[in-house]
CSV table of C-alpha atoms in Angstrom, one decimal:
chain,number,residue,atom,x,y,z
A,1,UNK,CA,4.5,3.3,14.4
A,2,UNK,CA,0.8,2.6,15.5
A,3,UNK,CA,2.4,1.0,18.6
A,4,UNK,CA,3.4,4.5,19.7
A,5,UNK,CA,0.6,6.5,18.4
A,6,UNK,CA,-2.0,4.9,20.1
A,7,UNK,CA,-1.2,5.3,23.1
A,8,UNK,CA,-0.4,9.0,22.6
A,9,UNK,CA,-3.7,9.4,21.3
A,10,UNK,CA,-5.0,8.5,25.6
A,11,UNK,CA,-1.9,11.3,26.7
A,12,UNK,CA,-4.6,14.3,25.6
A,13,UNK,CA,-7.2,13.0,27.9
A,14,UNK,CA,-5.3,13.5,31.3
A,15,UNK,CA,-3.1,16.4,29.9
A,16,UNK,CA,-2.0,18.7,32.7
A,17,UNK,CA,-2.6,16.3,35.4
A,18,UNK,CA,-0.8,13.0,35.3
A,19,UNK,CA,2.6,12.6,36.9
A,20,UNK,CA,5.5,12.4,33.4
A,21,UNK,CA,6.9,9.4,34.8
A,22,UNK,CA,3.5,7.8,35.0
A,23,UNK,CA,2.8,8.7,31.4
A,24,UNK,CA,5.8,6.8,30.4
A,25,UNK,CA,5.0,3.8,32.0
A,26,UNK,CA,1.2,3.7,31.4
A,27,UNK,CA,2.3,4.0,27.5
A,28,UNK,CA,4.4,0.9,27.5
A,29,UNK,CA,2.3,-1.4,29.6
A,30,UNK,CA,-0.9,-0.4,27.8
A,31,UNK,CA,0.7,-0.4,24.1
A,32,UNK,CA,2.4,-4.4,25.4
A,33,UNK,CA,-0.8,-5.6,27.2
A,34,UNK,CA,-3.7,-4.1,25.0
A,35,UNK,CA,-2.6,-3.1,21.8
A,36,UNK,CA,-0.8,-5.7,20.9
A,37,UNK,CA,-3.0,-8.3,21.7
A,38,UNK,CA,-6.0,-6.5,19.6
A,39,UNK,CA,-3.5,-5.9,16.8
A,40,UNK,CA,-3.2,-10.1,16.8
A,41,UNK,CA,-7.1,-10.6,17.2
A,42,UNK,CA,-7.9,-8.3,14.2
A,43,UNK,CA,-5.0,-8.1,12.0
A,44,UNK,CA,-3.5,-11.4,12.5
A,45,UNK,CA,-5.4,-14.5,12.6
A,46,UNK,CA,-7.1,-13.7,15.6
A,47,UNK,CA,-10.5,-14.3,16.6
A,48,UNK,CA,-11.9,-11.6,15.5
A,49,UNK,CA,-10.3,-11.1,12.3
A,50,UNK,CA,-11.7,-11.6,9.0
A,51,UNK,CA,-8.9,-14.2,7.6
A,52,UNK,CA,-8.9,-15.8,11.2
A,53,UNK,CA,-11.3,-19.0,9.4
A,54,UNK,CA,-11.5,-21.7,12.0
A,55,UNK,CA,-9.7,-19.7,14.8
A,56,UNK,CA,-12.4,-17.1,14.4
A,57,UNK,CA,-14.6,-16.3,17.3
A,58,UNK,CA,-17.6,-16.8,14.8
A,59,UNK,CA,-17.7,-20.5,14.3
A,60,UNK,CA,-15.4,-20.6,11.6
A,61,UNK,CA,-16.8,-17.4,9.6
A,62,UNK,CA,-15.2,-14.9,8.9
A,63,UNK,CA,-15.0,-11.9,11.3
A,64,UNK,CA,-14.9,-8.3,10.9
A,65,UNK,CA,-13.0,-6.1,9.0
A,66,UNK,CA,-10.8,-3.5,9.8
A,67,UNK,CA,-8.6,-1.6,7.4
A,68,UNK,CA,-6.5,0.7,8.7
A,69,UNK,CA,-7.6,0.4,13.1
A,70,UNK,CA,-11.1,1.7,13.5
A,71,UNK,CA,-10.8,-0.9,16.8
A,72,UNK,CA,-7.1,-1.3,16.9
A,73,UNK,CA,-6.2,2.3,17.5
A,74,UNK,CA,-9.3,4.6,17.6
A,75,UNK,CA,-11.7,2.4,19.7
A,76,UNK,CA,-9.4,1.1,22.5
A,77,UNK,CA,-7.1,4.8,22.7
A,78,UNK,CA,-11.1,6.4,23.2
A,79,UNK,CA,-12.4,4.3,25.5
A,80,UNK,CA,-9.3,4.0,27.1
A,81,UNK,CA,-8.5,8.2,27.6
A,82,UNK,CA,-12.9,8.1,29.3
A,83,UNK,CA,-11.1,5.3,31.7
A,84,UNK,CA,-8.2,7.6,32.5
A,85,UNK,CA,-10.4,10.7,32.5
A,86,UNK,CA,-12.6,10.1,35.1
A,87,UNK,CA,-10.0,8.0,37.0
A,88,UNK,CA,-7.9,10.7,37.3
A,89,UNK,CA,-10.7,13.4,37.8
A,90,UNK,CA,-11.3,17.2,36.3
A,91,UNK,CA,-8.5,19.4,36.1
A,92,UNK,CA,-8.6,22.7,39.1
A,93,UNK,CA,-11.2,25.2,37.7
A,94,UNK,CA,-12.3,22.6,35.4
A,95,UNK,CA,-16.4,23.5,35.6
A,96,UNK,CA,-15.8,27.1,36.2
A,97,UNK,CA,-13.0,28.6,34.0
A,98,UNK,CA,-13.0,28.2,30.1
A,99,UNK,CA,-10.6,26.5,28.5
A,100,UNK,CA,-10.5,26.8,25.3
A,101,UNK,CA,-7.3,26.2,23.4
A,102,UNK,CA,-4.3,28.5,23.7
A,103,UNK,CA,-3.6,29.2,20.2
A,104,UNK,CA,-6.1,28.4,16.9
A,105,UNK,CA,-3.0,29.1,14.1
A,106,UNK,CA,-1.5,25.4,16.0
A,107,UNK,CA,-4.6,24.4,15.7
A,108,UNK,CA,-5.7,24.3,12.3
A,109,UNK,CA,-1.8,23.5,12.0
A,110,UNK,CA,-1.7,20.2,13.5
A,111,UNK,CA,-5.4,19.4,11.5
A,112,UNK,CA,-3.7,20.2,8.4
A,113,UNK,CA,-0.5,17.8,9.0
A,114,UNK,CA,-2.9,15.2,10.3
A,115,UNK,CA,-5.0,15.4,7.3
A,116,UNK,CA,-1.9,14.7,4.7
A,117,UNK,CA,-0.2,12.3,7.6
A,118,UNK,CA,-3.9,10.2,7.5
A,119,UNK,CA,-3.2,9.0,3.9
A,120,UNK,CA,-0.1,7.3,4.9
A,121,UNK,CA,-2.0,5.6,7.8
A,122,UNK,CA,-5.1,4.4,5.8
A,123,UNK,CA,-4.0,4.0,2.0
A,124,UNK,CA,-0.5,2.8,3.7
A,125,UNK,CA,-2.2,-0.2,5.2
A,126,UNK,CA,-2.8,-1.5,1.8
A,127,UNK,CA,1.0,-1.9,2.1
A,128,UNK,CA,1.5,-1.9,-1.7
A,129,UNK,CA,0.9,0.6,-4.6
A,130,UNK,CA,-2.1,-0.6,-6.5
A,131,UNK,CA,-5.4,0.4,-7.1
A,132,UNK,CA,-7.0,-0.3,-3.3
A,133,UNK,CA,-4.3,2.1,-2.0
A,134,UNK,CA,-6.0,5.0,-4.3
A,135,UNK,CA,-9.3,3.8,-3.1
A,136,UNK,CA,-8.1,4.1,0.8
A,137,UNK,CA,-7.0,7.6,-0.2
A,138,UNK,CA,-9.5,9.3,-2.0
A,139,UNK,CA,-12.3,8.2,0.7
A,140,UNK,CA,-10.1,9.2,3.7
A,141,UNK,CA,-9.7,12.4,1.8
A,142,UNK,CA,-13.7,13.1,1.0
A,143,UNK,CA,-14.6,11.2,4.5
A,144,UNK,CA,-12.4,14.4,6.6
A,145,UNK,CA,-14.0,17.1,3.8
A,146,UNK,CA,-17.3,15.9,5.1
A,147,UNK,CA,-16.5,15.7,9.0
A,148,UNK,CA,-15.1,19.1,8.8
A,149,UNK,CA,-18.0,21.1,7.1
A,150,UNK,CA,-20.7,19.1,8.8
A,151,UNK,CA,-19.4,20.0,12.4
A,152,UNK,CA,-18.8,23.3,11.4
A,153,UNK,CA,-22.3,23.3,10.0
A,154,UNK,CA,-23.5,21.8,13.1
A,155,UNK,CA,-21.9,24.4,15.4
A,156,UNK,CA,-23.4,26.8,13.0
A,157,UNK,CA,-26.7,25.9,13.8
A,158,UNK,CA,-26.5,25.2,17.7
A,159,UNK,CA,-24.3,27.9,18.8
A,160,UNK,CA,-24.9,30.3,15.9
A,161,UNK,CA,-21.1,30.4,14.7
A,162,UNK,CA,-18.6,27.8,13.1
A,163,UNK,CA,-15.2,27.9,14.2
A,164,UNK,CA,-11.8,27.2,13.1
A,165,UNK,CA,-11.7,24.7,16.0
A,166,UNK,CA,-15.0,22.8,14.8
A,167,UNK,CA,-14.0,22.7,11.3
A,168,UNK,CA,-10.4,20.9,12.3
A,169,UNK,CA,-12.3,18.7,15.2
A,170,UNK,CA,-14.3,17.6,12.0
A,171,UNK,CA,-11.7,16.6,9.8
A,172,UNK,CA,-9.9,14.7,12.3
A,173,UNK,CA,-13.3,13.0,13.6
A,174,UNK,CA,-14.3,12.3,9.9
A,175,UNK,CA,-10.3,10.6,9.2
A,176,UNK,CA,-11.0,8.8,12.4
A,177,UNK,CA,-14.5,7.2,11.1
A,178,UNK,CA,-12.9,6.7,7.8
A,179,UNK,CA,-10.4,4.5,9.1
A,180,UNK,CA,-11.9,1.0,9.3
A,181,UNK,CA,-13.9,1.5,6.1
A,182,UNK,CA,-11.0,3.5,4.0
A,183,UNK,CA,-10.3,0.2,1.8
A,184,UNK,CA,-13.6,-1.6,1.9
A,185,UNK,CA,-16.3,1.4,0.6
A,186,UNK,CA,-16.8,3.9,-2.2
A,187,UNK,CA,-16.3,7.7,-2.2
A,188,UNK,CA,-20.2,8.2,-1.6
A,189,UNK,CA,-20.4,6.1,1.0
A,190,UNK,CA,-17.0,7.9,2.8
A,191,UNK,CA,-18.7,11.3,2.4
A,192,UNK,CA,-21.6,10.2,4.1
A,193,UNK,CA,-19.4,8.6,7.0
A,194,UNK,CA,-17.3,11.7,7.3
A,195,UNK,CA,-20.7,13.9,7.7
A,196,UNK,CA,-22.7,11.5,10.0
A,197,UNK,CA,-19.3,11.5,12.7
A,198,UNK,CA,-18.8,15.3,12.0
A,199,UNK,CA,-22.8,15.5,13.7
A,200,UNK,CA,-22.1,12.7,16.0
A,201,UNK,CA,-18.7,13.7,17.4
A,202,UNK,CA,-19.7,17.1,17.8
A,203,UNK,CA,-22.9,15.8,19.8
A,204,UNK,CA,-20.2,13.7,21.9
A,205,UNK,CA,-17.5,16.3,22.4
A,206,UNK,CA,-20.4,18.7,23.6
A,207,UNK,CA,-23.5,17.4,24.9
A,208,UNK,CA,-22.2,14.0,26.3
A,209,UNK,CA,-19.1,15.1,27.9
A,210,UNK,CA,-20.7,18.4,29.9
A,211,UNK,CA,-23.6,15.3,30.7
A,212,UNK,CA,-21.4,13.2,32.0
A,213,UNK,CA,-18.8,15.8,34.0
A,214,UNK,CA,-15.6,14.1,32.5
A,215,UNK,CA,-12.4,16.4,31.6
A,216,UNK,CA,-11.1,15.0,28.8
A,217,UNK,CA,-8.4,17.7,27.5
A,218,UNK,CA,-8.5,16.9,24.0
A,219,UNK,CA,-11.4,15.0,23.6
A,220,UNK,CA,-9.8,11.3,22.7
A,221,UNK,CA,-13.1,10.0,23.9
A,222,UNK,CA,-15.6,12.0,21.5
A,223,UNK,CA,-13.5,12.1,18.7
A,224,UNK,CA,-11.7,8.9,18.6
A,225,UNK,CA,-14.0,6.6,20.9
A,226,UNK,CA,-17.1,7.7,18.8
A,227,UNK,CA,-15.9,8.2,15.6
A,228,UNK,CA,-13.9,4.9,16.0
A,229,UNK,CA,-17.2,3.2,16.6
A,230,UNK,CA,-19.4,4.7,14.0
A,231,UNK,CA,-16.8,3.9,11.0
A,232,UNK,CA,-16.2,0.2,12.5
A,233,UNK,CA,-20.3,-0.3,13.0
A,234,UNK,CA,-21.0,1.6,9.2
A,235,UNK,CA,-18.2,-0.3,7.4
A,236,UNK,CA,-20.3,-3.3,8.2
A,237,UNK,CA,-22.9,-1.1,6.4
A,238,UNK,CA,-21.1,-0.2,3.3
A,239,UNK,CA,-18.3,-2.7,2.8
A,240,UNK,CA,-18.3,-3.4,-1.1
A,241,UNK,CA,-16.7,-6.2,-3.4
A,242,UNK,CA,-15.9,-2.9,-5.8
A,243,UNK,CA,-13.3,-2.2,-3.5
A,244,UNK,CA,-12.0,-5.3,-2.5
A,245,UNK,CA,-12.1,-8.9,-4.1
A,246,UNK,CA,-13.5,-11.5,-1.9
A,247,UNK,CA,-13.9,-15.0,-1.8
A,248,UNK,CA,-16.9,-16.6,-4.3
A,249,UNK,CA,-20.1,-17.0,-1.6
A,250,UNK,CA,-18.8,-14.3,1.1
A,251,UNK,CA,-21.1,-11.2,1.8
A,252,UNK,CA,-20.2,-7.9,2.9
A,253,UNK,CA,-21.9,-5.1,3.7
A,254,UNK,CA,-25.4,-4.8,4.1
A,255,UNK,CA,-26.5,-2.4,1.3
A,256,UNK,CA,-24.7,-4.5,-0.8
A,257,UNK,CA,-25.5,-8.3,0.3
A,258,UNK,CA,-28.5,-7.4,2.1
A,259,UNK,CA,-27.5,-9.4,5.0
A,260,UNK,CA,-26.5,-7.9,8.5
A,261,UNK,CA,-24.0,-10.6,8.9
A,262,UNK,CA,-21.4,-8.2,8.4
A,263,UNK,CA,-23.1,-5.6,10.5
A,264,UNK,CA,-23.6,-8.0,13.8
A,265,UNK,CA,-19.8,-9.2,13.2
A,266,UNK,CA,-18.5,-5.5,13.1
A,267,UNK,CA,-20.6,-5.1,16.3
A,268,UNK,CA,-19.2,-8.1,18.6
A,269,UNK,CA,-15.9,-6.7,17.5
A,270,UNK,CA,-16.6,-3.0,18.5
A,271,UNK,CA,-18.0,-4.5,22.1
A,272,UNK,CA,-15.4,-6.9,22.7
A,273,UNK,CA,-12.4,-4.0,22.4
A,274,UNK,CA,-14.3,-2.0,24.4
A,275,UNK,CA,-14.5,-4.3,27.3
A,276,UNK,CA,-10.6,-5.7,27.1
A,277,UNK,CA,-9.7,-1.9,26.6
A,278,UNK,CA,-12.1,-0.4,29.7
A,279,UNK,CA,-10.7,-3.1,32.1
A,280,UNK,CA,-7.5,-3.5,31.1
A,281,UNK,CA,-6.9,0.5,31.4
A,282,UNK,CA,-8.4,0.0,34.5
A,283,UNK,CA,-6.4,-2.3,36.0
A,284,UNK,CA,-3.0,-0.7,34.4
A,285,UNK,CA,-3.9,2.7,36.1
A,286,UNK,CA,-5.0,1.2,39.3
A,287,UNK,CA,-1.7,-0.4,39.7
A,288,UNK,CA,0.6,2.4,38.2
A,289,UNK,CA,-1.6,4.6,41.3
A,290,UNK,CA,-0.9,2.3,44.2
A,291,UNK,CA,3.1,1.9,42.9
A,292,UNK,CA,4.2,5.8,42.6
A,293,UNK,CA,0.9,7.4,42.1
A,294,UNK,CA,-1.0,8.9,38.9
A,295,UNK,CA,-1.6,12.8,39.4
A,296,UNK,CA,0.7,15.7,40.1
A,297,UNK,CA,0.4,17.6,43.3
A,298,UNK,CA,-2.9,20.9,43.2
A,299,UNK,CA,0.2,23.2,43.4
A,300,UNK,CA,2.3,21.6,40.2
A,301,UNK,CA,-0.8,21.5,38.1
A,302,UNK,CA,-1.5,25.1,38.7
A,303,UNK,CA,2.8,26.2,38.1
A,304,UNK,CA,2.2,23.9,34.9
A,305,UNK,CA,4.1,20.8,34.1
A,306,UNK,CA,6.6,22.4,31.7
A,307,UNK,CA,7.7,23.9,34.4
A,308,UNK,CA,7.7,21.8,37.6
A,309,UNK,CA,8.1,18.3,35.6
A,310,UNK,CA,10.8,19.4,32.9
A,311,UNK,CA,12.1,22.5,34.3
A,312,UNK,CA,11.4,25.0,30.8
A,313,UNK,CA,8.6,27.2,29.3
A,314,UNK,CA,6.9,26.7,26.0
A,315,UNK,CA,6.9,30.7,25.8
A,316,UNK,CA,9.4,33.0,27.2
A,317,UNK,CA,7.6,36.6,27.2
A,318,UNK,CA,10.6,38.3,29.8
């Protein structure tokens, strides 16, 4: 299941632009040739997982932890949709038409099935019905509470108005920065991390992107890139033995051990998917160009793709 979702989360980068057939293909070379081999490194006994022991890329330590794929998923999908974003370039009347999405009921819709689909993902990682799996699920629960009220908040205060649209773009960022953490850290804790990416995202989605020129549709970058980052670097922060039973003489987070072990581990981890993710997407896209190109023709794009790519209309008004 995450094999396929990950990749769909880059699809809302380049939406309206890239070529079907290139989608398609980009999806199952990057979900073969980048997910998986993260999905060994931090959930198998790669080297950066926490049960990786001699294999691990810190010396025989322990690496960093990753519930439910904070790097796996969120990290490497984000950084990946900025790759294919500015590869691919703006979509026409990108800096000088609005656009704002088409319809706010789908909107807070799709938030709300996110929202109850999210506990499956996190508190389903546990992969067992016990007392860690109601852990995972209250904090992804209070973590998207507190991402959707603090970037409505935020909007609030910068633009003078929250929105239905900042309120869902809130939850979603605060379920994204839960992710990692949703096993390893207390409901405080998960409020805290769903408020701080609600702010942070919101910064990302807004300031960053408009500083930077990129046209990323749905904002995989800010949301997921960001908020993937955040949760991975703060689980190091807030990891606890209350939630999960470790070994006698392992540390884990820093307000609880006092050590930044955890932190610098949780770090190297963030960097290194960063780096296979950015130049592997890179390369994939690159070639996937030079073989049967990535965007659709000016006058496509402007018909829209339901229409010139699949022949039908998502709304028949005649």
């Amino acid at each position: 299941m995450f094999f396929i979702i990950t990749p769909a989360l880059i699809c809302g980068a380049f939406a309206e632009r890239m070529k079907f057939s290139a989608m398609v293909i980009y999806s199952i070379l990057w979900g073969t040739f980048i997910y998986c081999p993260l999905c060994h490194w931090v959930w198998a006994e790669g080297p950066l997982s926490y049960f990786a022991g001699d294999q691990a890329l810190f010396g025989g330590m322990a690496g960093a932890l990753d519930f439910a794929g904070g790097t796996v998923v969120h990290i490497s999908s984000g950084i990946s949709a900025l790759v294919a974003a500015i590869l691919i370039g703006p979509r026409i009347g990108f800096s000088n038409e609005p656009m704002q999405p088409h319809n706010l009921t789908y909107t807070a819709l799709g938030a709300a099935m996110l929202w109850v689909g999210w506990f499956g993902f996190n508190a389903g990682s546990e992969l067992a019905i016990d007392g860690l799996t109601s852990s995972a699920f209250a904090t992804t629960h209070f973590s998207a509470a507190a991402g959707a009220v603090a970037w409505a908040m935020t909007e609030w205060i910068v633009l003078g108005k929250p929105t239905v649209l900042g309120a869902s773009s809130g939850a979603v960022a605060g379920l994204v920065c839960i992710t990692p953490a949703a096993g390893f850290v207390q409901p405080m804790p998960a409020l805290f991390m769903g408020a701080l990416a609600g702010i942070v995202c919101y910064m990302a989605c807004s300031k960053l992107k408009h500083a930077l020129k990129y046209d990323d549709a749905l904002d995989a970058f800010g949301v997921h890139g960001v908020g993937g980052t955040l949760g991975a670097v703060l689980t190091g922060v807030f990891a606890s033995r209350v939630c999960w039973n470790v070994g006698e003489g392992e540390l884990l987070g820093l307000m609880e051990s006092g050590s930044p072990a955890l932190v610098v581990k949780q770090i190297v981890a963030v960097l290194v998917t960063i780096i296979f993710a950015a130049v592997g997407s890179l390369i994939l896209l690159k070639l996937i160009d030079i073989v049967i190109g990535l965007r659709v023709p000016a006058e496509s794009e402007q018909r829209g793709l339901d229409v010139t790519d699949h022949g039908e209309e998502g709304y028949m008004f005649a």
